[in-house]
């Protein structure tokens, strides 16, 4: 599987570290109850099909990416920098 890094171009997925679903970046508030942190850290969906996931380009530019892909076919639909996504909000 090749991931299209916006900074480095298409790279082998072994250069990246997978962190899970895109919403993992939305952390609970610091004063949130322990149950909220437990859910954030341990209760994740495992969908089959199209997803948006966080990947860290560990052996490249050290950028955080949101990669849209299909977990069944491994097709990659695109990738964007997390920093740029946050700037558009």
C-alpha angles and dihedrals in degrees: 000000000000121000118207102229108200090219104037104026126234111351136176112266090238088076089064136069116220116225103177137249120002092246089066085084090065099082124189117258115274091251094047116130119265090253090063091052092045091053092046094051103036113019109075134155120239102204126184112224135023116009142164111227140179117244129177117213094224099168096039136033096344091237127149113234137190105218121195109209145147112250092203102048098022089229112157115218097183148305135230135187114260089221092057092046090055092049091058094055 
